[in-house]
Amino acid sequence: MEAPRPEPRAGAADRQEVGRVVAALARLRREARGGEAHALLTETAYAPAVRFPLFADEMRRAGLGADWATLLWEAAASLPTERLVAVAGALSAGGRAQDAEQILRQGVARPADEIGRAVLTLTAETRHREARALLDVCVRTCTPEDAARTAAPDPHRLVPLLLTAAQGVSDERHQDLLHALRVAGLAV
């Protein structure tokens, strides 16, 4: 049995940097400098995962809720899948489960083999919780055929994980995925 990985905690430097970015963003919005504000959000999408719950709180407090949604979208669109999952984990640990689910849902719009490779990387790093979260969103939001393609990088390892995730959704989703895996020649 794996030991749970401790969630990284935000430190004083993280809080200070989040405050600086949110203040700069608020100033850019007040000055109607939308292009620069968007560039700052794009850059901020690459911030350490532990800062995202802080950004959520600070941006909402500053009246920048729309910018928070944009930051989530930018992170989902640009971060490598493993980092995206880390951000979702930090949001979930920070009490922002809805934001975590949203960013994962946006992130599974990537190519199926990329999702599969990310799951393999996460499991190799014993980040099983994050791998399960990614697969859960994949089987919930993707068609069974798209979810099945996720197994292509390593069917022997990924098919059982996908089927377990699908079983957690419903018997019907499990059967649909199993059929799609068989049609794709990926059932093991």
Tab-separated table of C-alpha atoms in Angstrom:
chain	number	residue	atom	x	y	z
A	1	MET	CA	0.000	0.000	0.000
A	2	GLU	CA	1.351	3.373	-0.959
A	3	ALA	CA	1.958	6.050	1.645
A	4	PRO	CA	-0.111	9.128	0.928
A	5	ARG	CA	1.912	11.957	-0.515
A	6	PRO	CA	1.812	15.041	1.663
A	7	GLU	CA	0.157	17.975	-0.015
A	8	PRO	CA	2.605	20.853	-0.472
A	9	ARG	CA	1.657	23.860	1.579
A	10	ALA	CA	1.802	27.458	0.498
A	11	GLY	CA	4.413	29.496	2.299
A	12	ALA	CA	4.870	33.180	2.954
A	13	ALA	CA	6.697	33.645	-0.369
A	14	ASP	CA	3.750	32.063	-2.215
A	15	ARG	CA	1.253	34.348	-0.491
A	16	GLN	CA	3.428	37.380	-1.188
A	17	GLU	CA	3.785	36.526	-4.889
A	18	VAL	CA	0.048	35.868	-5.243
A	19	GLY	CA	-0.687	39.237	-3.626
A	20	ARG	CA	1.737	40.975	-5.976
A	21	VAL	CA	0.223	39.357	-9.092
A	22	VAL	CA	-3.375	40.057	-8.052
A	23	ALA	CA	-2.546	43.695	-7.239
A	24	ALA	CA	-0.863	44.086	-10.635
A	25	LEU	CA	-3.816	42.455	-12.381
A	26	ALA	CA	-6.310	44.717	-10.569
A	27	ARG	CA	-4.252	47.778	-11.549
A	28	LEU	CA	-4.125	46.677	-15.202
A	29	ARG	CA	-7.895	46.163	-15.223
A	30	ARG	CA	-8.510	49.594	-13.638
A	31	GLU	CA	-6.307	51.155	-16.301
A	32	ALA	CA	-8.162	49.254	-19.075
A	33	ARG	CA	-4.961	47.525	-20.171
A	34	GLY	CA	-6.654	44.251	-21.123
A	35	GLY	CA	-3.882	42.905	-23.339
A	36	GLU	CA	-1.304	43.250	-20.589
A	37	ALA	CA	-3.739	41.745	-18.080
A	38	HIS	CA	-4.249	38.734	-20.330
A	39	ALA	CA	-0.480	38.352	-20.782
A	40	LEU	CA	-0.094	38.344	-16.996
A	41	LEU	CA	-2.782	35.656	-16.682
A	42	THR	CA	-1.058	33.558	-19.349
A	43	GLU	CA	2.244	33.824	-17.472
A	44	THR	CA	0.524	33.086	-14.153
A	45	ALA	CA	-0.871	29.812	-15.521
A	46	TYR	CA	2.658	28.402	-15.061
A	47	ALA	CA	2.792	29.281	-11.344
A	48	PRO	CA	3.419	26.496	-8.827
A	49	ALA	CA	0.288	24.425	-8.222
A	50	VAL	CA	0.203	25.302	-4.539
A	51	ARG	CA	-0.532	28.932	-5.437
A	52	PHE	CA	-3.752	28.252	-7.342
A	53	PRO	CA	-6.079	28.091	-4.296
A	54	LEU	CA	-4.509	31.361	-3.122
A	55	PHE	CA	-5.108	32.924	-6.531
A	56	ALA	CA	-8.734	31.784	-6.411
A	57	ASP	CA	-9.333	33.422	-3.053
A	58	GLU	CA	-7.401	36.618	-3.761
A	59	MET	CA	-8.819	37.152	-7.247
A	60	ARG	CA	-12.394	36.689	-6.069
A	61	ARG	CA	-11.764	39.005	-3.116
A	62	ALA	CA	-10.428	41.622	-5.549
A	63	GLY	CA	-13.493	41.308	-7.794
A	64	LEU	CA	-11.568	39.491	-10.512
A	65	GLY	CA	-13.784	36.405	-10.792
A	66	ALA	CA	-13.776	36.533	-14.591
A	67	ASP	CA	-9.990	36.631	-14.548
A	68	TRP	CA	-9.974	33.575	-12.266
A	69	ALA	CA	-11.998	31.685	-14.883
A	70	THR	CA	-9.545	32.838	-17.558
A	71	LEU	CA	-6.590	31.688	-15.453
A	72	LEU	CA	-8.139	28.222	-15.108
A	73	TRP	CA	-8.720	28.078	-18.851
A	74	GLU	CA	-5.159	29.202	-19.631
A	75	ALA	CA	-3.749	26.568	-17.258
A	76	ALA	CA	-5.936	23.843	-18.788
A	77	ALA	CA	-4.889	24.832	-22.294
A	78	SER	CA	-1.167	25.258	-21.750
A	79	LEU	CA	0.140	23.140	-18.880
A	80	PRO	CA	1.493	19.657	-19.450
A	81	THR	CA	-1.071	17.117	-18.261
A	82	GLU	CA	0.922	16.107	-15.166
A	83	ARG	CA	1.169	19.743	-14.015
A	84	LEU	CA	-2.500	20.280	-14.782
A	85	VAL	CA	-3.373	17.352	-12.536
A	86	ALA	CA	-1.136	18.810	-9.808
A	87	VAL	CA	-3.053	22.100	-10.022
A	88	ALA	CA	-6.344	20.210	-9.754
A	89	GLY	CA	-4.983	18.361	-6.715
A	90	ALA	CA	-3.931	21.607	-5.061
A	91	LEU	CA	-7.336	23.162	-5.743
A	92	SER	CA	-9.107	20.141	-4.327
A	93	ALA	CA	-6.880	20.113	-1.232
A	94	GLY	CA	-7.565	23.838	-0.857
A	95	GLY	CA	-11.320	23.267	-0.674
A	96	ARG	CA	-12.000	24.200	-4.289
A	97	ALA	CA	-13.275	20.870	-5.619
A	98	GLN	CA	-15.516	22.513	-8.229
A	99	ASP	CA	-12.578	24.425	-9.710
A	100	ALA	CA	-10.479	21.231	-9.641
A	101	GLU	CA	-13.150	19.344	-11.543
A	102	GLN	CA	-13.529	22.188	-14.044
A	103	ILE	CA	-9.820	22.337	-14.852
A	104	LEU	CA	-9.653	18.557	-15.284
A	105	ARG	CA	-12.715	18.597	-17.531
A	106	GLN	CA	-11.119	21.284	-19.679
A	107	GLY	CA	-7.826	19.383	-19.661
A	108	VAL	CA	-9.187	16.096	-21.003
A	109	ALA	CA	-9.847	17.787	-24.326
A	110	ARG	CA	-6.242	16.795	-25.127
A	111	PRO	CA	-5.318	13.897	-27.386
A	112	ALA	CA	-6.209	10.565	-25.768
A	113	ASP	CA	-2.679	9.177	-25.973
A	114	GLU	CA	-1.390	12.232	-24.097
A	115	ILE	CA	-3.866	11.527	-21.297
A	116	GLY	CA	-2.747	7.885	-21.258
A	117	ARG	CA	0.934	8.830	-21.078
A	118	ALA	CA	0.185	11.274	-18.261
A	119	VAL	CA	-1.579	8.532	-16.295
A	120	LEU	CA	1.421	6.255	-16.803
A	121	THR	CA	3.752	8.978	-15.547
A	122	LEU	CA	1.566	9.682	-12.539
A	123	THR	CA	1.360	6.021	-11.564
A	124	ALA	CA	5.123	5.579	-12.044
A	125	GLU	CA	5.575	8.457	-9.591
A	126	THR	CA	3.087	6.740	-7.199
A	127	ARG	CA	0.670	9.632	-7.676
A	128	HIS	CA	-2.242	7.207	-7.900
A	129	ARG	CA	-4.837	9.623	-6.519
A	130	GLU	CA	-4.104	12.118	-9.290
A	131	ALA	CA	-4.093	9.363	-11.920
A	132	ARG	CA	-7.493	8.140	-10.710
A	133	ALA	CA	-8.880	11.692	-10.781
A	134	LEU	CA	-7.740	12.180	-14.363
A	135	LEU	CA	-9.176	8.844	-15.481
A	136	ASP	CA	-12.434	9.522	-13.644
A	137	VAL	CA	-12.936	12.779	-15.524
A	138	CYS	CA	-11.910	11.073	-18.759
A	139	VAL	CA	-14.489	8.275	-18.494
A	140	ARG	CA	-17.185	10.700	-17.286
A	141	THR	CA	-16.758	13.345	-19.973
A	142	CYS	CA	-15.317	11.593	-23.036
A	143	THR	CA	-17.147	9.235	-25.321
A	144	PRO	CA	-16.375	5.576	-24.584
A	145	GLU	CA	-14.417	5.450	-27.861
A	146	ASP	CA	-12.248	8.437	-26.891
A	147	ALA	CA	-11.745	7.070	-23.380
A	148	ALA	CA	-10.704	3.720	-24.881
A	149	ARG	CA	-8.035	5.427	-27.000
A	150	THR	CA	-6.477	6.612	-23.742
A	151	ALA	CA	-5.266	3.028	-23.203
A	152	ALA	CA	-3.234	2.918	-26.435
A	153	PRO	CA	0.164	3.869	-24.923
A	154	ASP	CA	0.142	0.769	-22.668
A	155	PRO	CA	-3.059	-1.291	-22.778
A	156	HIS	CA	-1.786	-3.826	-20.244
A	157	ARG	CA	-1.459	-1.133	-17.562
A	158	LEU	CA	-4.129	1.349	-18.635
A	159	VAL	CA	-7.117	-0.859	-19.482
A	160	PRO	CA	-7.614	-2.081	-15.890
A	161	LEU	CA	-7.326	1.488	-14.582
A	162	LEU	CA	-9.839	2.773	-17.141
A	163	LEU	CA	-12.296	-0.029	-16.407
A	164	THR	CA	-12.048	0.611	-12.666
A	165	ALA	CA	-12.754	4.300	-13.252
A	166	ALA	CA	-15.704	3.466	-15.509
A	167	GLN	CA	-17.108	1.042	-12.922
A	168	GLY	CA	-17.036	3.928	-10.456
A	169	VAL	CA	-19.318	5.876	-12.779
A	170	SER	CA	-21.874	3.163	-13.568
A	171	ASP	CA	-22.283	-0.386	-14.812
A	172	GLU	CA	-23.512	1.013	-18.115
A	173	ARG	CA	-20.398	3.204	-18.552
A	174	HIS	CA	-18.219	0.189	-17.682
A	175	GLN	CA	-19.929	-1.955	-20.344
A	176	ASP	CA	-19.765	0.826	-22.949
A	177	LEU	CA	-16.061	1.323	-22.314
A	178	LEU	CA	-15.352	-2.399	-22.366
A	179	HIS	CA	-17.110	-2.647	-25.743
A	180	ALA	CA	-15.135	0.343	-27.091
A	181	LEU	CA	-11.879	-1.221	-25.883
A	182	ARG	CA	-12.725	-4.477	-27.634
A	183	VAL	CA	-13.649	-2.706	-30.891
A	184	ALA	CA	-10.375	-0.760	-30.727
A	185	GLY	CA	-8.444	-3.997	-30.133
A	186	LEU	CA	-7.214	-2.728	-26.772
A	187	ALA	CA	-8.991	-5.071	-24.350
A	188	VAL	CA	-6.490	-7.215	-22.487
